[in-house]
């Protein structure tokens, strides 16, 4: 549902408008993601609230990140990472302290930490850095809605990887949902590509511009040329 909230935020706060083709291309994508992830769901009020809140925050983050990079500030992706990483670190530490995870981390470092795990954490941090850099760069060059569509396609592709690597069993409905999601992503990409080319195409006037006062018309120019040739 992230694309839906992304459109709602963009329309409500940024006065953006999307074509009917864009809305239609999102329908198979959303339906496909639902079919691909359908299974044994359990429902609680708190779980539903946190899911909706996470979706709204993810859409808000994508829209704000795009505006910071292409709007008035024009921040570079690395500059944006430099400003956001310390805030994310402080937020993580606060929530870890509130849940009592910091004591577990200290205990783990004193008893089970090894150089192999340190190297694994370092590699994980490097991969996360490049992942965020690529994500911000793609957001800057495309749009917030395109990023949320790509996230939905990534979600179903992770199911394909799980089936291939871990031999996860999926049903017919899940497999059909994966195919529909990929089809919806292709439809959205085609719509965005065609509309981008249409916007970039120069507009030709329906009627030729009027000649300035005193200028000769094309027929008068031809008559003058013929007179000169005869003379």
PDB file of N, CA and C in Angstrom, residues 47-148:
ATOM      1  N   UNK A  47      -0.898  -4.658  15.855  1.00  0.00           N
ATOM      2  CA  UNK A  47      -0.152  -5.030  14.657  1.00  0.00           C
ATOM      3  C   UNK A  47      -0.639  -4.282  13.431  1.00  0.00           C
ATOM      4  N   UNK A  48      -1.956  -4.142  13.306  1.00  0.00           N
ATOM      5  CA  UNK A  48      -2.510  -3.388  12.181  1.00  0.00           C
ATOM      6  C   UNK A  48      -2.101  -1.922  12.253  1.00  0.00           C
ATOM      7  N   UNK A  49      -2.137  -1.345  13.449  1.00  0.00           N
ATOM      8  CA  UNK A  49      -1.750   0.059  13.613  1.00  0.00           C
ATOM      9  C   UNK A  49      -0.285   0.269  13.247  1.00  0.00           C
ATOM     10  N   UNK A  50       0.586  -0.618  13.716  1.00  0.00           N
ATOM     11  CA  UNK A  50       2.008  -0.475  13.418  1.00  0.00           C
ATOM     12  C   UNK A  50       2.289  -0.681  11.935  1.00  0.00           C
ATOM     13  N   UNK A  51       1.547  -1.583  11.296  1.00  0.00           N
ATOM     14  CA  UNK A  51       1.738  -1.806   9.862  1.00  0.00           C
ATOM     15  C   UNK A  51       1.360  -0.570   9.058  1.00  0.00           C
ATOM     16  N   UNK A  52       0.205   0.016   9.376  1.00  0.00           N
ATOM     17  CA  UNK A  52      -0.223   1.226   8.673  1.00  0.00           C
ATOM     18  C   UNK A  52       0.732   2.379   8.959  1.00  0.00           C
ATOM     19  N   UNK A  53       1.159   2.507  10.218  1.00  0.00           N
ATOM     20  CA  UNK A  53       2.097   3.576  10.572  1.00  0.00           C
ATOM     21  C   UNK A  53       3.411   3.416   9.825  1.00  0.00           C
ATOM     22  N   UNK A  54       3.919   2.188   9.756  1.00  0.00           N
ATOM     23  CA  UNK A  54       5.160   1.953   9.024  1.00  0.00           C
ATOM     24  C   UNK A  54       5.022   2.267   7.545  1.00  0.00           C
ATOM     25  N   UNK A  55       3.868   1.950   6.973  1.00  0.00           N
ATOM     26  CA  UNK A  55       3.640   2.249   5.560  1.00  0.00           C
ATOM     27  C   UNK A  55       3.594   3.754   5.315  1.00  0.00           C
ATOM     28  N   UNK A  56       2.907   4.482   6.187  1.00  0.00           N
ATOM     29  CA  UNK A  56       2.828   5.940   6.046  1.00  0.00           C
ATOM     30  C   UNK A  56       4.211   6.570   6.208  1.00  0.00           C
ATOM     31  N   UNK A  57       4.975   6.109   7.188  1.00  0.00           N
ATOM     32  CA  UNK A  57       6.315   6.659   7.402  1.00  0.00           C
ATOM     33  C   UNK A  57       7.236   6.345   6.228  1.00  0.00           C
ATOM     34  N   UNK A  58       7.121   5.134   5.664  1.00  0.00           N
ATOM     35  CA  UNK A  58       7.947   4.778   4.511  1.00  0.00           C
ATOM     36  C   UNK A  58       7.617   5.664   3.311  1.00  0.00           C
ATOM     37  N   UNK A  59       6.324   5.910   3.078  1.00  0.00           N
ATOM     38  CA  UNK A  59       5.930   6.793   1.979  1.00  0.00           C
ATOM     39  C   UNK A  59       6.400   8.224   2.223  1.00  0.00           C
ATOM     40  N   UNK A  60       6.268   8.692   3.464  1.00  0.00           N
ATOM     41  CA  UNK A  60       6.715  10.048   3.798  1.00  0.00           C
ATOM     42  C   UNK A  60       8.214  10.193   3.612  1.00  0.00           C
ATOM     43  N   UNK A  61       8.960   9.197   4.058  1.00  0.00           N
ATOM     44  CA  UNK A  61      10.422   9.229   3.907  1.00  0.00           C
ATOM     45  C   UNK A  61      10.826   9.290   2.442  1.00  0.00           C
ATOM     46  N   UNK A  62      10.145   8.525   1.591  1.00  0.00           N
ATOM     47  CA  UNK A  62      10.483   8.517   0.173  1.00  0.00           C
ATOM     48  C   UNK A  62      10.172   9.860  -0.480  1.00  0.00           C
ATOM     49  N   UNK A  63       9.022  10.449  -0.145  1.00  0.00           N
ATOM     50  CA  UNK A  63       8.641  11.738  -0.722  1.00  0.00           C
ATOM     51  C   UNK A  63       9.578  12.840  -0.247  1.00  0.00           C
ATOM     52  N   UNK A  64       9.863  12.878   1.048  1.00  0.00           N
ATOM     53  CA  UNK A  64      10.732  13.922   1.598  1.00  0.00           C
ATOM     54  C   UNK A  64      12.147  13.795   1.054  1.00  0.00           C
ATOM     55  N   UNK A  65      12.647  12.564   0.941  1.00  0.00           N
ATOM     56  CA  UNK A  65      13.983  12.351   0.399  1.00  0.00           C
ATOM     57  C   UNK A  65      14.081  12.873  -1.031  1.00  0.00           C
ATOM     58  N   UNK A  66      13.053  12.634  -1.822  1.00  0.00           N
ATOM     59  CA  UNK A  66      13.057  13.126  -3.197  1.00  0.00           C
ATOM     60  C   UNK A  66      13.029  14.648  -3.240  1.00  0.00           C
ATOM     61  N   UNK A  67      12.200  15.281  -2.405  1.00  0.00           N
ATOM     62  CA  UNK A  67      12.103  16.738  -2.417  1.00  0.00           C
ATOM     63  C   UNK A  67      13.397  17.391  -1.941  1.00  0.00           C
ATOM     64  N   UNK A  68      14.064  16.782  -0.968  1.00  0.00           N
ATOM     65  CA  UNK A  68      15.319  17.350  -0.474  1.00  0.00           C
ATOM     66  C   UNK A  68      16.385  17.341  -1.562  1.00  0.00           C
ATOM     67  N   UNK A  69      16.337  16.340  -2.439  1.00  0.00           N
ATOM     68  CA  UNK A  69      17.382  16.211  -3.455  1.00  0.00           C
ATOM     69  C   UNK A  69      17.075  16.968  -4.743  1.00  0.00           C
ATOM     70  N   UNK A  70      15.799  17.127  -5.074  1.00  0.00           N
ATOM     71  CA  UNK A  70      15.455  17.795  -6.332  1.00  0.00           C
ATOM     72  C   UNK A  70      14.775  19.139  -6.116  1.00  0.00           C
ATOM     73  N   UNK A  71      14.457  19.479  -4.880  1.00  0.00           N
ATOM     74  CA  UNK A  71      13.788  20.740  -4.591  1.00  0.00           C
ATOM     75  C   UNK A  71      14.764  21.882  -4.408  1.00  0.00           C
ATOM     76  N   UNK A  72      14.431  22.764  -3.501  1.00  0.00           N
ATOM     77  CA  UNK A  72      15.236  23.968  -3.293  1.00  0.00           C
ATOM     78  C   UNK A  72      16.610  23.660  -2.723  1.00  0.00           C
ATOM     79  N   UNK A  73      16.723  22.629  -1.870  1.00  0.00           N
ATOM     80  CA  UNK A  73      17.997  22.335  -1.215  1.00  0.00           C
ATOM     81  C   UNK A  73      19.007  21.701  -2.160  1.00  0.00           C
ATOM     82  N   UNK A  74      18.561  20.818  -3.050  1.00  0.00           N
ATOM     83  CA  UNK A  74      19.439  20.163  -4.027  1.00  0.00           C
ATOM     84  C   UNK A  74      20.616  19.451  -3.355  1.00  0.00           C
ATOM     85  N   UNK A  75      20.326  18.657  -2.327  1.00  0.00           N
ATOM     86  CA  UNK A  75      21.393  17.956  -1.619  1.00  0.00           C
ATOM     87  C   UNK A  75      21.891  16.771  -2.426  1.00  0.00           C
ATOM     88  N   UNK A  76      23.198  16.521  -2.345  1.00  0.00           N
ATOM     89  CA  UNK A  76      23.801  15.332  -2.956  1.00  0.00           C
ATOM     90  C   UNK A  76      23.460  14.120  -2.094  1.00  0.00           C
ATOM     91  N   UNK A  77      23.334  12.922  -2.688  1.00  0.00           N
ATOM     92  CA  UNK A  77      23.025  11.733  -1.879  1.00  0.00           C
ATOM     93  C   UNK A  77      23.991  11.501  -0.727  1.00  0.00           C
ATOM     94  N   UNK A  78      25.286  11.753  -0.934  1.00  0.00           N
ATOM     95  CA  UNK A  78      26.252  11.582   0.154  1.00  0.00           C
ATOM     96  C   UNK A  78      26.038  12.625   1.247  1.00  0.00           C
ATOM     97  N   UNK A  79      25.707  13.837   0.854  1.00  0.00           N
ATOM     98  CA  UNK A  79      25.417  14.879   1.840  1.00  0.00           C
ATOM     99  C   UNK A  79      24.180  14.524   2.651  1.00  0.00           C
ATOM    100  N   UNK A  80      23.177  13.967   1.986  1.00  0.00           N
ATOM    101  CA  UNK A  80      21.966  13.544   2.687  1.00  0.00           C
ATOM    102  C   UNK A  80      22.261  12.408   3.658  1.00  0.00           C
ATOM    103  N   UNK A  81      23.098  11.466   3.252  1.00  0.00           N
ATOM    104  CA  UNK A  81      23.503  10.380   4.149  1.00  0.00           C
ATOM    105  C   UNK A  81      24.261  10.917   5.354  1.00  0.00           C
ATOM    106  N   UNK A  82      25.126  11.892   5.122  1.00  0.00           N
ATOM    107  CA  UNK A  82      25.903  12.472   6.213  1.00  0.00           C
ATOM    108  C   UNK A  82      25.009  13.127   7.255  1.00  0.00           C
ATOM    109  N   UNK A  83      23.920  13.711   6.824  1.00  0.00           N
ATOM    110  CA  UNK A  83      23.024  14.392   7.753  1.00  0.00           C
ATOM    111  C   UNK A  83      22.043  13.437   8.425  1.00  0.00           C
ATOM    112  N   UNK A  84      21.677  12.347   7.749  1.00  0.00           N
ATOM    113  CA  UNK A  84      20.675  11.444   8.288  1.00  0.00           C
ATOM    114  C   UNK A  84      21.263  10.341   9.163  1.00  0.00           C
ATOM    115  N   UNK A  85      22.483   9.911   8.868  1.00  0.00           N
ATOM    116  CA  UNK A  85      23.067   8.775   9.595  1.00  0.00           C
ATOM    117  C   UNK A  85      23.204   9.033  11.094  1.00  0.00           C
ATOM    118  N   UNK A  86      23.724  10.192  11.531  1.00  0.00           N
ATOM    119  CA  UNK A  86      23.798  10.421  12.986  1.00  0.00           C
ATOM    120  C   UNK A  86      22.425  10.411  13.659  1.00  0.00           C
ATOM    121  N   UNK A  87      21.420  10.976  12.996  1.00  0.00           N
ATOM    122  CA  UNK A  87      20.073  10.967  13.575  1.00  0.00           C
ATOM    123  C   UNK A  87      19.530   9.546  13.672  1.00  0.00           C
ATOM    124  N   UNK A  88      19.780   8.734  12.644  1.00  0.00           N
ATOM    125  CA  UNK A  88      19.329   7.346  12.682  1.00  0.00           C
ATOM    126  C   UNK A  88      20.048   6.564  13.778  1.00  0.00           C
ATOM    127  N   UNK A  89      21.335   6.856  13.992  1.00  0.00           N
ATOM    128  CA  UNK A  89      22.090   6.178  15.047  1.00  0.00           C
ATOM    129  C   UNK A  89      21.533   6.527  16.426  1.00  0.00           C
ATOM    130  N   UNK A  90      21.263   7.814  16.649  1.00  0.00           N
ATOM    131  CA  UNK A  90      20.706   8.236  17.940  1.00  0.00           C
ATOM    132  C   UNK A  90      19.340   7.599  18.162  1.00  0.00           C
ATOM    133  N   UNK A  91      18.522   7.566  17.137  1.00  0.00           N
ATOM    134  CA  UNK A  91      17.200   6.949  17.250  1.00  0.00           C
ATOM    135  C   UNK A  91      17.321   5.470  17.593  1.00  0.00           C
ATOM    136  N   UNK A  92      18.245   4.770  16.949  1.00  0.00           N
ATOM    137  CA  UNK A  92      18.431   3.339  17.219  1.00  0.00           C
ATOM    138  C   UNK A  92      18.893   3.098  18.647  1.00  0.00           C
ATOM    139  N   UNK A  93      19.819   3.917  19.119  1.00  0.00           N
ATOM    140  CA  UNK A  93      20.321   3.758  20.489  1.00  0.00           C
ATOM    141  C   UNK A  93      19.210   4.004  21.504  1.00  0.00           C
ATOM    142  N   UNK A  94      18.381   5.014  21.266  1.00  0.00           N
ATOM    143  CA  UNK A  94      17.296   5.324  22.205  1.00  0.00           C
ATOM    144  C   UNK A  94      16.305   4.167  22.290  1.00  0.00           C
ATOM    145  N   UNK A  95      15.884   3.644  21.155  1.00  0.00           N
ATOM    146  CA  UNK A  95      14.926   2.534  21.169  1.00  0.00           C
ATOM    147  C   UNK A  95      15.551   1.267  21.744  1.00  0.00           C
ATOM    148  N   UNK A  96      16.840   1.047  21.483  1.00  0.00           N
ATOM    149  CA  UNK A  96      17.514  -0.117  22.067  1.00  0.00           C
ATOM    150  C   UNK A  96      17.585   0.002  23.583  1.00  0.00           C
ATOM    151  N   UNK A  97      17.838   1.202  24.071  1.00  0.00           N
ATOM    152  CA  UNK A  97      17.888   1.410  25.520  1.00  0.00           C
ATOM    153  C   UNK A  97      16.501   1.230  26.141  1.00  0.00           C
ATOM    154  N   UNK A  98      15.465   1.712  25.466  1.00  0.00           N
ATOM    155  CA  UNK A  98      14.109   1.575  25.997  1.00  0.00           C
ATOM    156  C   UNK A  98      13.678   0.112  26.078  1.00  0.00           C
ATOM    157  N   UNK A  99      14.134  -0.714  25.154  1.00  0.00           N
ATOM    158  CA  UNK A  99      13.752  -2.122  25.146  1.00  0.00           C
ATOM    159  C   UNK A  99      14.745  -3.014  25.879  1.00  0.00           C
ATOM    160  N   UNK A 100      15.803  -2.436  26.439  1.00  0.00           N
ATOM    161  CA  UNK A 100      16.776  -3.212  27.190  1.00  0.00           C
ATOM    162  C   UNK A 100      17.750  -4.003  26.346  1.00  0.00           C
ATOM    163  N   UNK A 101      17.889  -3.654  25.072  1.00  0.00           N
ATOM    164  CA  UNK A 101      18.779  -4.401  24.197  1.00  0.00           C
ATOM    165  C   UNK A 101      20.238  -3.994  24.360  1.00  0.00           C
ATOM    166  N   UNK A 102      20.503  -2.817  24.900  1.00  0.00           N
ATOM    167  CA  UNK A 102      21.892  -2.384  25.062  1.00  0.00           C
ATOM    168  C   UNK A 102      22.642  -3.290  26.029  1.00  0.00           C
ATOM    169  N   UNK A 103      21.979  -3.717  27.096  1.00  0.00           N
ATOM    170  CA  UNK A 103      22.630  -4.632  28.040  1.00  0.00           C
ATOM    171  C   UNK A 103      22.957  -5.960  27.368  1.00  0.00           C
ATOM    172  N   UNK A 104      22.075  -6.430  26.505  1.00  0.00           N
ATOM    173  CA  UNK A 104      22.345  -7.673  25.776  1.00  0.00           C
ATOM    174  C   UNK A 104      23.525  -7.511  24.827  1.00  0.00           C
ATOM    175  N   UNK A 105      23.644  -6.348  24.212  1.00  0.00           N
ATOM    176  CA  UNK A 105      24.767  -6.102  23.305  1.00  0.00           C
ATOM    177  C   UNK A 105      26.084  -6.095  24.071  1.00  0.00           C
ATOM    178  N   UNK A 106      26.098  -5.429  25.224  1.00  0.00           N
ATOM    179  CA  UNK A 106      27.319  -5.397  26.040  1.00  0.00           C
ATOM    180  C   UNK A 106      27.695  -6.797  26.500  1.00  0.00           C
ATOM    181  N   UNK A 107      26.727  -7.569  26.938  1.00  0.00           N
ATOM    182  CA  UNK A 107      26.996  -8.938  27.382  1.00  0.00           C
ATOM    183  C   UNK A 107      27.501  -9.805  26.236  1.00  0.00           C
ATOM    184  N   UNK A 108      26.929  -9.636  25.051  1.00  0.00           N
ATOM    185  CA  UNK A 108      27.366 -10.419  23.896  1.00  0.00           C
ATOM    186  C   UNK A 108      28.792 -10.058  23.503  1.00  0.00           C
ATOM    187  N   UNK A 109      29.129  -8.766  23.545  1.00  0.00           N
ATOM    188  CA  UNK A 109      30.484  -8.339  23.183  1.00  0.00           C
ATOM    189  C   UNK A 109      31.520  -8.873  24.169  1.00  0.00           C
ATOM    190  N   UNK A 110      31.159  -9.014  25.411  1.00  0.00           N
ATOM    191  CA  UNK A 110      32.098  -9.496  26.426  1.00  0.00           C
ATOM    192  C   UNK A 110      32.294 -11.004  26.391  1.00  0.00           C
ATOM    193  N   UNK A 111      31.332 -11.741  25.871  1.00  0.00           N
ATOM    194  CA  UNK A 111      31.394 -13.206  25.953  1.00  0.00           C
ATOM    195  C   UNK A 111      31.542 -13.896  24.599  1.00  0.00           C
ATOM    196  N   UNK A 112      30.866 -13.446  23.578  1.00  0.00           N
ATOM    197  CA  UNK A 112      30.806 -14.198  22.322  1.00  0.00           C
ATOM    198  C   UNK A 112      31.361 -13.447  21.112  1.00  0.00           C
ATOM    199  N   UNK A 113      31.736 -12.206  21.250  1.00  0.00           N
ATOM    200  CA  UNK A 113      32.228 -11.444  20.106  1.00  0.00           C
ATOM    201  C   UNK A 113      33.583 -11.980  19.655  1.00  0.00           C
ATOM    202  N   UNK A 114      33.762 -12.074  18.340  1.00  0.00           N
ATOM    203  CA  UNK A 114      35.021 -12.538  17.750  1.00  0.00           C
ATOM    204  C   UNK A 114      35.370 -11.634  16.573  1.00  0.00           C
ATOM    205  N   UNK A 115      36.624 -11.769  16.115  1.00  0.00           N
ATOM    206  CA  UNK A 115      37.054 -10.957  14.985  1.00  0.00           C
ATOM    207  C   UNK A 115      36.274 -11.306  13.718  1.00  0.00           C
ATOM    208  N   UNK A 116      35.840 -12.533  13.611  1.00  0.00           N
ATOM    209  CA  UNK A 116      35.038 -12.936  12.458  1.00  0.00           C
ATOM    210  C   UNK A 116      33.706 -12.191  12.441  1.00  0.00           C
ATOM    211  N   UNK A 117      33.078 -12.065  13.610  1.00  0.00           N
ATOM    212  CA  UNK A 117      31.818 -11.328  13.687  1.00  0.00           C
ATOM    213  C   UNK A 117      32.036  -9.834  13.458  1.00  0.00           C
ATOM    214  N   UNK A 118      33.165  -9.313  13.948  1.00  0.00           N
ATOM    215  CA  UNK A 118      33.478  -7.900  13.708  1.00  0.00           C
ATOM    216  C   UNK A 118      33.617  -7.634  12.214  1.00  0.00           C
ATOM    217  N   UNK A 119      34.312  -8.545  11.511  1.00  0.00           N
ATOM    218  CA  UNK A 119      34.466  -8.395  10.063  1.00  0.00           C
ATOM    219  C   UNK A 119      33.116  -8.499   9.357  1.00  0.00           C
ATOM    220  N   UNK A 120      32.266  -9.420   9.820  1.00  0.00           N
ATOM    221  CA  UNK A 120      30.937  -9.564   9.219  1.00  0.00           C
ATOM    222  C   UNK A 120      30.103  -8.303   9.423  1.00  0.00           C
ATOM    223  N   UNK A 121      30.182  -7.706  10.618  1.00  0.00           N
ATOM    224  CA  UNK A 121      29.457  -6.458  10.871  1.00  0.00           C
ATOM    225  C   UNK A 121      29.990  -5.320  10.005  1.00  0.00           C
ATOM    226  N   UNK A 122      31.311  -5.289   9.810  1.00  0.00           N
ATOM    227  CA  UNK A 122      31.907  -4.251   8.974  1.00  0.00           C
ATOM    228  C   UNK A 122      31.441  -4.376   7.526  1.00  0.00           C
ATOM    229  N   UNK A 123      31.455  -5.603   7.015  1.00  0.00           N
ATOM    230  CA  UNK A 123      30.982  -5.827   5.643  1.00  0.00           C
ATOM    231  C   UNK A 123      29.503  -5.478   5.522  1.00  0.00           C
ATOM    232  N   UNK A 124      28.721  -5.835   6.532  1.00  0.00           N
ATOM    233  CA  UNK A 124      27.296  -5.503   6.518  1.00  0.00           C
ATOM    234  C   UNK A 124      27.079  -3.987   6.502  1.00  0.00           C
ATOM    235  N   UNK A 125      27.889  -3.256   7.271  1.00  0.00           N
ATOM    236  CA  UNK A 125      27.778  -1.799   7.273  1.00  0.00           C
ATOM    237  C   UNK A 125      28.147  -1.191   5.932  1.00  0.00           C
ATOM    238  N   UNK A 126      29.182  -1.739   5.283  1.00  0.00           N
ATOM    239  CA  UNK A 126      29.585  -1.230   3.964  1.00  0.00           C
ATOM    240  C   UNK A 126      28.487  -1.474   2.937  1.00  0.00           C
ATOM    241  N   UNK A 127      27.901  -2.671   2.975  1.00  0.00           N
ATOM    242  CA  UNK A 127      26.810  -2.979   2.047  1.00  0.00           C
ATOM    243  C   UNK A 127      25.616  -2.056   2.296  1.00  0.00           C
ATOM    244  N   UNK A 128      25.298  -1.812   3.572  1.00  0.00           N
ATOM    245  CA  UNK A 128      24.182  -0.920   3.901  1.00  0.00           C
ATOM    246  C   UNK A 128      24.453   0.503   3.413  1.00  0.00           C
ATOM    247  N   UNK A 129      25.711   0.946   3.513  1.00  0.00           N
ATOM    248  CA  UNK A 129      26.063   2.283   3.032  1.00  0.00           C
ATOM    249  C   UNK A 129      25.815   2.411   1.537  1.00  0.00           C
ATOM    250  N   UNK A 130      26.327   1.461   0.761  1.00  0.00           N
ATOM    251  CA  UNK A 130      26.137   1.528  -0.689  1.00  0.00           C
ATOM    252  C   UNK A 130      24.672   1.348  -1.070  1.00  0.00           C
ATOM    253  N   UNK A 131      23.943   0.537  -0.298  1.00  0.00           N
ATOM    254  CA  UNK A 131      22.514   0.368  -0.564  1.00  0.00           C
ATOM    255  C   UNK A 131      21.776   1.693  -0.405  1.00  0.00           C
ATOM    256  N   UNK A 132      22.060   2.422   0.662  1.00  0.00           N
ATOM    257  CA  UNK A 132      21.409   3.715   0.876  1.00  0.00           C
ATOM    258  C   UNK A 132      21.830   4.733  -0.176  1.00  0.00           C
ATOM    259  N   UNK A 133      23.104   4.702  -0.557  1.00  0.00           N
ATOM    260  CA  UNK A 133      23.574   5.636  -1.584  1.00  0.00           C
ATOM    261  C   UNK A 133      22.870   5.383  -2.916  1.00  0.00           C
ATOM    262  N   UNK A 134      22.787   4.116  -3.305  1.00  0.00           N
ATOM    263  CA  UNK A 134      22.108   3.780  -4.558  1.00  0.00           C
ATOM    264  C   UNK A 134      20.623   4.129  -4.472  1.00  0.00           C
ATOM    265  N   UNK A 135      20.005   3.883  -3.311  1.00  0.00           N
ATOM    266  CA  UNK A 135      18.587   4.193  -3.138  1.00  0.00           C
ATOM    267  C   UNK A 135      18.325   5.691  -3.262  1.00  0.00           C
ATOM    268  N   UNK A 136      19.138   6.508  -2.607  1.00  0.00           N
ATOM    269  CA  UNK A 136      18.958   7.959  -2.691  1.00  0.00           C
ATOM    270  C   UNK A 136      19.217   8.472  -4.107  1.00  0.00           C
ATOM    271  N   UNK A 137      20.236   7.915  -4.769  1.00  0.00           N
ATOM    272  CA  UNK A 137      20.537   8.341  -6.135  1.00  0.00           C
ATOM    273  C   UNK A 137      19.397   7.994  -7.083  1.00  0.00           C
ATOM    274  N   UNK A 138      18.858   6.779  -6.945  1.00  0.00           N
ATOM    275  CA  UNK A 138      17.727   6.382  -7.785  1.00  0.00           C
ATOM    276  C   UNK A 138      16.500   7.244  -7.506  1.00  0.00           C
ATOM    277  N   UNK A 139      16.274   7.580  -6.242  1.00  0.00           N
ATOM    278  CA  UNK A 139      15.146   8.446  -5.887  1.00  0.00           C
ATOM    279  C   UNK A 139      15.301   9.823  -6.516  1.00  0.00           C
ATOM    280  N   UNK A 140      16.515  10.322  -6.545  1.00  0.00           N
ATOM    281  CA  UNK A 140      16.763  11.641  -7.125  1.00  0.00           C
ATOM    282  C   UNK A 140      16.531  11.649  -8.629  1.00  0.00           C
ATOM    283  N   UNK A 141      16.918  10.576  -9.313  1.00  0.00           N
ATOM    284  CA  UNK A 141      16.830  10.529 -10.769  1.00  0.00           C
ATOM    285  C   UNK A 141      15.459  10.092 -11.265  1.00  0.00           C
ATOM    286  N   UNK A 142      14.633   9.501 -10.403  1.00  0.00           N
ATOM    287  CA  UNK A 142      13.308   9.040 -10.832  1.00  0.00           C
ATOM    288  C   UNK A 142      12.235   9.842 -10.108  1.00  0.00           C
ATOM    289  N   UNK A 143      11.525   9.209  -9.199  1.00  0.00           N
ATOM    290  CA  UNK A 143      10.490   9.883  -8.413  1.00  0.00           C
ATOM    291  C   UNK A 143      10.169   9.030  -7.203  1.00  0.00           C
ATOM    292  N   UNK A 144       9.450   9.621  -6.259  1.00  0.00           N
ATOM    293  CA  UNK A 144       9.084   8.888  -5.050  1.00  0.00           C
ATOM    294  C   UNK A 144       8.151   7.723  -5.379  1.00  0.00           C
ATOM    295  N   UNK A 145       7.204   7.933  -6.295  1.00  0.00           N
ATOM    296  CA  UNK A 145       6.276   6.862  -6.658  1.00  0.00           C
ATOM    297  C   UNK A 145       7.004   5.712  -7.335  1.00  0.00           C
ATOM    298  N   UNK A 146       7.957   6.021  -8.185  1.00  0.00           N
ATOM    299  CA  UNK A 146       8.733   4.966  -8.844  1.00  0.00           C
ATOM    300  C   UNK A 146       9.502   4.138  -7.827  1.00  0.00           C
ATOM    301  N   UNK A 147      10.030   4.771  -6.793  1.00  0.00           N
ATOM    302  CA  UNK A 147      10.768   4.039  -5.766  1.00  0.00           C
ATOM    303  C   UNK A 147       9.857   3.092  -4.998  1.00  0.00           C
ATOM    304  N   UNK A 148       8.637   3.506  -4.707  1.00  0.00           N
ATOM    305  CA  UNK A 148       7.724   2.618  -3.985  1.00  0.00           C
ATOM    306  C   UNK A 148       7.265   1.461  -4.867  1.00  0.00           C
TER     307      UNK A 148
END
